[in-house]
PDB file of C-alpha atoms and ligand atoms in Angstrom:
ATOM      1  CA  MET A   1      95.004 218.684 106.286  1.00  0.00           C
ATOM      2  CA  LYS A   2      98.417 220.270 106.814  1.00  0.00           C
ATOM      3  CA  ALA A   3     101.070 218.633 109.031  1.00  0.00           C
ATOM      4  CA  GLU A   4     102.306 220.732 111.945  1.00  0.00           C
ATOM      5  CA  ASN A   5     105.919 221.887 112.186  1.00  0.00           C
ATOM      6  CA  LYS A   6     107.781 220.861 115.332  1.00  0.00           C
ATOM      7  CA  LYS A   7     111.300 221.432 116.583  1.00  0.00           C
ATOM      8  CA  LYS A   8     113.530 218.405 116.902  1.00  0.00           C
ATOM      9  CA  ILE A   9     116.979 218.203 118.534  1.00  0.00           C
ATOM     10  CA  ILE A  10     119.503 216.473 116.273  1.00  0.00           C
ATOM     11  CA  LYS A  11     122.639 215.147 117.964  1.00  0.00           C
ATOM     12  CA  THR A  12     125.792 214.538 115.956  1.00  0.00           C
ATOM     13  CA  ILE A  13     128.871 212.785 117.298  1.00  0.00           C
ATOM     14  CA  LYS A  14     132.009 214.001 115.585  1.00  0.00           C
ATOM     15  CA  ILE A  15     134.882 211.539 115.378  1.00  0.00           C
ATOM     16  CA  ASN A  16     138.423 212.837 115.240  1.00  0.00           C
ATOM     17  CA  VAL A  17     140.434 209.793 114.218  1.00  0.00           C
ATOM     18  CA  ASP A  18     143.716 211.667 114.734  1.00  0.00           C
ATOM     19  CA  LYS A  19     142.970 211.986 118.466  1.00  0.00           C
ATOM     20  CA  CYS A  20     141.844 208.404 119.126  1.00  0.00           C
ATOM     21  CA  ASN A  21     144.472 206.377 121.019  1.00  0.00           C
ATOM     22  CA  GLY A  22     142.594 203.070 120.959  1.00  0.00           C
ATOM     23  CA  CYS A  23     141.950 202.945 124.728  1.00  0.00           C
ATOM     24  CA  ARG A  24     138.480 201.415 124.161  1.00  0.00           C
ATOM     25  CA  ALA A  25     136.879 203.240 127.090  1.00  0.00           C
ATOM     26  CA  CYS A  26     134.000 204.068 124.708  1.00  0.00           C
ATOM     27  CA  GLU A  27     133.356 200.367 124.039  1.00  0.00           C
ATOM     28  CA  MET A  28     133.485 199.546 127.760  1.00  0.00           C
ATOM     29  CA  ILE A  29     131.029 202.216 128.888  1.00  0.00           C
ATOM     30  CA  CYS A  30     128.624 201.561 125.993  1.00  0.00           C
ATOM     31  CA  SER A  31     128.423 197.848 126.717  1.00  0.00           C
ATOM     32  CA  ALA A  32     128.069 198.497 130.485  1.00  0.00           C
ATOM     33  CA  PHE A  33     125.281 201.058 129.936  1.00  0.00           C
ATOM     34  CA  HIS A  34     123.336 198.598 127.776  1.00  0.00           C
ATOM     35  CA  ALA A  35     123.900 195.574 130.074  1.00  0.00           C
ATOM     36  CA  ALA A  36     120.885 194.167 131.883  1.00  0.00           C
ATOM     37  CA  PRO A  37     120.807 195.204 134.670  1.00  0.00           C
ATOM     38  CA  LYS A  38     122.568 198.455 133.740  1.00  0.00           C
ATOM     39  CA  TYR A  39     126.303 198.521 134.549  1.00  0.00           C
ATOM     40  CA  SER A  40     126.226 194.889 135.758  1.00  0.00           C
ATOM     41  CA  SER A  41     128.871 193.824 133.202  1.00  0.00           C
ATOM     42  CA  ASN A  42     130.898 195.060 130.273  1.00  0.00           C
ATOM     43  CA  ASN A  43     131.789 193.258 127.107  1.00  0.00           C
ATOM     44  CA  PRO A  44     133.006 195.211 124.042  1.00  0.00           C
ATOM     45  CA  ALA A  45     131.267 192.662 121.782  1.00  0.00           C
ATOM     46  CA  ARG A  46     127.980 194.144 123.029  1.00  0.00           C
ATOM     47  CA  SER A  47     129.062 197.728 122.392  1.00  0.00           C
ATOM     48  CA  ARG A  48     127.376 199.959 119.815  1.00  0.00           C
ATOM     49  CA  ILE A  49     130.703 201.543 118.990  1.00  0.00           C
ATOM     50  CA  ARG A  50     133.706 199.489 117.886  1.00  0.00           C
ATOM     51  CA  VAL A  51     137.259 200.709 117.502  1.00  0.00           C
ATOM     52  CA  ILE A  52     138.904 199.262 114.393  1.00  0.00           C
ATOM     53  CA  ARG A  53     142.549 198.941 115.414  1.00  0.00           C
ATOM     54  CA  GLU A  54     145.845 198.783 113.612  1.00  0.00           C
ATOM     55  CA  PRO A  55     148.323 199.330 116.479  1.00  0.00           C
ATOM     56  CA  LEU A  56     151.456 198.917 114.315  1.00  0.00           C
ATOM     57  CA  SER A  57     150.387 201.841 112.137  1.00  0.00           C
ATOM     58  CA  ASP A  58     149.022 203.652 115.196  1.00  0.00           C
ATOM     59  CA  ILE A  59     145.585 203.902 113.589  1.00  0.00           C
ATOM     60  CA  TYR A  60     142.358 203.541 115.550  1.00  0.00           C
ATOM     61  CA  VAL A  61     139.013 204.263 113.941  1.00  0.00           C
ATOM     62  CA  PRO A  62     135.857 204.383 116.085  1.00  0.00           C
ATOM     63  CA  VAL A  63     132.799 203.171 114.122  1.00  0.00           C
ATOM     64  CA  TYR A  64     129.211 203.518 115.340  1.00  0.00           C
ATOM     65  CA  ALA A  65     126.584 200.803 114.887  1.00  0.00           C
ATOM     66  CA  GLY A  66     124.046 201.943 112.292  1.00  0.00           C
ATOM     67  CA  GLU A  67     121.066 200.359 110.602  1.00  0.00           C
ATOM     68  CA  TYR A  68     120.209 196.663 110.492  1.00  0.00           C
ATOM     69  CA  ALA A  69     120.634 195.138 107.025  1.00  0.00           C
ATOM     70  CA  ALA A  70     118.653 191.964 106.376  1.00  0.00           C
ATOM     71  CA  ALA A  71     120.834 190.989 103.397  1.00  0.00           C
ATOM     72  CA  GLU A  72     124.417 191.631 102.339  1.00  0.00           C
ATOM     73  CA  CYS A  73     124.823 194.519  99.959  1.00  0.00           C
ATOM     74  CA  ALA A  74     126.254 193.898  96.487  1.00  0.00           C
ATOM     75  CA  GLY A  75     128.993 196.535  96.795  1.00  0.00           C
ATOM     76  CA  ARG A  76     132.112 196.477  98.942  1.00  0.00           C
ATOM     77  CA  ASP A  77     134.376 199.140 100.465  1.00  0.00           C
ATOM     78  CA  LYS A  78     138.090 198.629 100.825  1.00  0.00           C
ATOM     79  CA  TYR A  79     140.255 201.228 102.542  1.00  0.00           C
ATOM     80  CA  THR A  80     143.989 201.801 102.468  1.00  0.00           C
ATOM     81  CA  ILE A  81     145.175 204.189 105.172  1.00  0.00           C
ATOM     82  CA  ASP A  82     148.847 205.051 105.621  1.00  0.00           C
ATOM     83  CA  GLY A  83     149.773 202.125 103.365  1.00  0.00           C
ATOM     84  CA  LYS A  84     147.811 199.550 105.405  1.00  0.00           C
ATOM     85  CA  ASP A  85     144.935 197.713 103.706  1.00  0.00           C
ATOM     86  CA  TYR A  86     141.848 197.164 105.801  1.00  0.00           C
ATOM     87  CA  GLU A  87     139.443 194.283 105.410  1.00  0.00           C
ATOM     88  CA  GLU A  88     136.468 194.785 103.135  1.00  0.00           C
ATOM     89  CA  CYS A  89     133.581 196.394 105.012  1.00  0.00           C
ATOM     90  CA  ALA A  90     135.870 197.213 107.995  1.00  0.00           C
ATOM     91  CA  PHE A  91     134.319 200.652 108.529  1.00  0.00           C
ATOM     92  CA  CYS A  92     130.733 199.840 107.590  1.00  0.00           C
ATOM     93  CA  ARG A  93     128.118 200.769 110.219  1.00  0.00           C
ATOM     94  CA  ALA A  94     125.531 198.156 109.249  1.00  0.00           C
ATOM     95  CA  SER A  95     124.615 195.114 111.312  1.00  0.00           C
ATOM     96  CA  CYS A  96     124.660 192.714 108.366  1.00  0.00           C
ATOM     97  CA  PRO A  97     124.711 188.917 107.840  1.00  0.00           C
ATOM     98  CA  SER A  98     128.206 188.948 106.295  1.00  0.00           C
ATOM     99  CA  ARG A  99     130.112 189.792 109.482  1.00  0.00           C
ATOM    100  CA  SER A 100     129.986 189.561 113.264  1.00  0.00           C
ATOM    101  CA  GLU A 101     130.149 193.268 114.199  1.00  0.00           C
ATOM    102  CA  PHE A 102     127.170 194.933 115.819  1.00  0.00           C
ATOM    103  CA  LYS A 103     125.360 191.774 116.789  1.00  0.00           C
ATOM    104  CA  GLU A 104     124.407 190.823 120.335  1.00  0.00           C
ATOM    105  CA  PRO A 105     126.781 187.878 121.008  1.00  0.00           C
ATOM    106  CA  ASP A 106     124.205 185.546 122.632  1.00  0.00           C
ATOM    107  CA  SER A 107     121.091 186.193 120.584  1.00  0.00           C
ATOM    108  CA  GLY A 108     122.613 187.502 117.334  1.00  0.00           C
ATOM    109  CA  LEU A 109     120.125 190.394 117.434  1.00  0.00           C
ATOM    110  CA  PRO A 110     121.327 193.600 115.732  1.00  0.00           C
ATOM    111  CA  LEU A 111     122.823 196.394 117.827  1.00  0.00           C
ATOM    112  CA  LYS A 112     122.339 200.044 116.971  1.00  0.00           C
ATOM    113  CA  CYS A 113     123.604 203.212 118.654  1.00  0.00           C
ATOM    114  CA  ASP A 114     120.672 204.857 120.450  1.00  0.00           C
ATOM    115  CA  MET A 115     122.650 207.907 121.597  1.00  0.00           C
ATOM    116  CA  CYS A 116     122.343 206.558 125.163  1.00  0.00           C
ATOM    117  CA  GLU A 117     118.640 207.281 125.312  1.00  0.00           C
ATOM    118  CA  GLY A 118     117.722 209.062 128.531  1.00  0.00           C
ATOM    119  CA  GLU A 119     121.226 210.398 129.181  1.00  0.00           C
ATOM    120  CA  GLU A 120     122.014 214.077 128.754  1.00  0.00           C
ATOM    121  CA  GLU A 121     125.294 213.350 126.958  1.00  0.00           C
ATOM    122  CA  PRO A 122     126.291 210.206 125.023  1.00  0.00           C
ATOM    123  CA  LEU A 123     128.417 208.187 127.441  1.00  0.00           C
ATOM    124  CA  CYS A 124     131.109 207.280 124.906  1.00  0.00           C
ATOM    125  CA  VAL A 125     131.671 211.022 124.408  1.00  0.00           C
ATOM    126  CA  LYS A 126     131.801 211.590 128.172  1.00  0.00           C
ATOM    127  CA  TRP A 127     134.339 208.794 128.674  1.00  0.00           C
ATOM    128  CA  CYS A 128     136.605 209.764 125.795  1.00  0.00           C
ATOM    129  CA  THR A 129     139.118 211.818 127.748  1.00  0.00           C
ATOM    130  CA  VAL A 130     141.129 212.878 124.683  1.00  0.00           C
ATOM    131  CA  ASP A 131     138.110 214.394 122.848  1.00  0.00           C
ATOM    132  CA  ALA A 132     138.313 212.045 119.896  1.00  0.00           C
ATOM    133  CA  LEU A 133     134.505 211.982 120.243  1.00  0.00           C
ATOM    134  CA  THR A 134     132.568 215.205 120.666  1.00  0.00           C
ATOM    135  CA  CYS A 135     128.836 215.817 120.512  1.00  0.00           C
ATOM    136  CA  GLU A 136     127.033 218.690 118.804  1.00  0.00           C
ATOM    137  CA  GLU A 137     123.344 219.524 118.992  1.00  0.00           C
ATOM    138  CA  ARG A 138     121.201 221.530 116.612  1.00  0.00           C
ATOM    139  CA  GLU A 139     117.501 222.261 116.264  1.00  0.00           C
ATOM    140  CA  GLU A 140     115.652 221.324 113.084  1.00  0.00           C
ATOM    141  CA  ASP A 141     112.096 221.899 111.918  1.00  0.00           C
ATOM    142  CA  VAL A 142     110.305 218.629 111.247  1.00  0.00           C
ATOM    143  CA  GLU A 143     106.808 218.024 109.936  1.00  0.00           C
ATOM    144  CA  GLU A 144     104.802 216.052 112.424  1.00  0.00           C
ATOM    145  CA  GLU A 145     102.722 213.288 110.856  1.00  0.00           C
ATOM    146  CA  VAL A 146      99.057 213.584 111.716  1.00  0.00           C
ATOM    147  CA  LYS A 147      97.868 210.188 112.974  1.00  0.00           C
ATOM    148  CA  VAL A 148      94.921 208.586 111.165  1.00  0.00           C
ATOM    149  CA  GLU A 149      93.302 207.662 114.532  1.00  0.00           C
ATOM    150  CA  ASP A 150      93.472 211.311 115.621  1.00  0.00           C
ATOM    151  CA  ILE A 151      91.722 212.393 112.394  1.00  0.00           C
ATOM    152  CA  GLU A 152      89.071 209.696 112.794  1.00  0.00           C
ATOM    153  CA  SER A 153      88.248 210.569 116.403  1.00  0.00           C
ATOM    154  CA  GLY A 154      88.281 214.298 115.527  1.00  0.00           C
ATOM    155  CA  LEU A 155      85.852 213.709 112.633  1.00  0.00           C
ATOM    156  CA  ALA A 156      83.597 211.547 114.802  1.00  0.00           C
ATOM    157  CA  SER A 157      83.248 214.267 117.424  1.00  0.00           C
ATOM    158  CA  MET A 158      82.570 216.923 114.721  1.00  0.00           C
ATOM    159  CA  VAL A 159      79.869 214.702 113.192  1.00  0.00           C
ATOM    160  CA  ASP A 160      78.300 214.389 116.653  1.00  0.00           C
ATOM    161  CA  LYS A 161      78.362 218.126 117.123  1.00  0.00           C
ATOM    162  CA  PHE A 162      77.490 219.482 113.647  1.00  0.00           C
ATOM    163  CA  GLY A 163      75.885 216.573 111.793  1.00  0.00           C
ATOM    164  CA  LEU A 164      77.288 214.434 108.969  1.00  0.00           C
ATOM    165  CA  GLN A 165      76.149 216.590 106.015  1.00  0.00           C
ATOM    166  CA  LYS A 166      77.697 219.792 107.380  1.00  0.00           C
ATOM    167  CA  VAL A 167      81.037 218.053 108.080  1.00  0.00           C
ATOM    168  CA  MET A 168      81.070 216.496 104.581  1.00  0.00           C
ATOM    169  CA  ASP A 169      80.340 219.881 102.950  1.00  0.00           C
ATOM    170  CA  THR A 170      83.139 221.504 104.948  1.00  0.00           C
ATOM    171  CA  VAL A 171      85.682 218.778 104.067  1.00  0.00           C
ATOM    172  CA  ALA A 172      84.716 219.061 100.352  1.00  0.00           C
ATOM    173  CA  ARG A 173      85.170 222.837 100.512  1.00  0.00           C
ATOM    174  CA  LEU A 174      88.554 222.580 102.284  1.00  0.00           C
ATOM    175  CA  SER A 175      89.860 219.987  99.828  1.00  0.00           C
ATOM    176  CA  LYS A 176      89.013 222.397  96.963  1.00  0.00           C
ATOM    177  CA  ILE A 177      90.949 225.193  98.730  1.00  0.00           C
ATOM    178  CA  ASP A 178      94.002 222.908  99.427  1.00  0.00           C
ATOM    179  CA  GLY A 179      93.990 221.603  95.869  1.00  0.00           C
TER     180      GLY A 179
HETATM  181  S1  LIG B 201     137.428 206.386 124.255  1.00  0.00           S
HETATM  182 FE1  LIG B 201     138.137 207.875 122.705  1.00  0.00          FE
HETATM  183  S2  LIG B 201     140.346 207.530 122.546  1.00  0.00           S
HETATM  184 FE2  LIG B 201     139.479 205.729 123.575  1.00  0.00          FE
HETATM  185  S3  LIG B 201     139.096 204.268 121.886  1.00  0.00           S
HETATM  186 FE3  LIG B 201     137.203 205.395 122.227  1.00  0.00          FE
HETATM  187  S4  LIG B 201     137.284 207.096 120.760  1.00  0.00           S
HETATM  188 FE4  LIG B 201     139.366 206.288 120.940  1.00  0.00          FE
HETATM  189  S1  LIG B 202     126.176 207.163 122.022  1.00  0.00           S
HETATM  190 FE1  LIG B 202     125.717 205.691 123.651  1.00  0.00          FE
HETATM  191  S2  LIG B 202     124.730 203.980 122.543  1.00  0.00           S
HETATM  192 FE2  LIG B 202     125.839 205.179 121.009  1.00  0.00          FE
HETATM  193  S3  LIG B 202     127.840 204.206 120.887  1.00  0.00           S
HETATM  194 FE3  LIG B 202     128.020 205.913 122.356  1.00  0.00          FE
HETATM  195  S4  LIG B 202     127.704 204.941 124.361  1.00  0.00           S
HETATM  196 FE4  LIG B 202     126.938 203.519 122.793  1.00  0.00          FE
END
């Protein structure tokens, strides 16, 4: 049985490091949006975006929280920007055991950017007044997985209606055509 094609909206946040001034409004609004209850507090340590700062070199790099990693990876990244060395893994997006970034401070549970689910525009983008963060949307075709339960209940109702033998013959015929 063929999967159906569906349209999916893909959001991309573009980061322009040259425009970031390190104000940390993005961290504030992200942590406030995800507080429970919403907007009851703000704490950058709970934010899903962190701004890696080097004020003396005037460099600020916003980094979004990505996937959870159960174990440290075996490779390391080390960046030098404008002559300043950054710590290993400084710009990594993973919530990983080797560092404290992107972990909920009380529980230690991993944090991941959810694009402010339910909001029309990501709030960090909205609050970044200098346009260091901008959001783009595009439509993509995706194949929708057909659920096994849906197939089973569909087959059961066909068996009720047409009888087991007829359904089996039809499935055998279709599988020959698909193959
Ligand atoms: S709100 Fe914009 S300018 Fe301020 S720290 Fe975040 S990305 Fe940088
Ligand atoms: S898009 Fe939303 S969840 Fe993701 S970092 Fe920005 S404010 Fe936080």
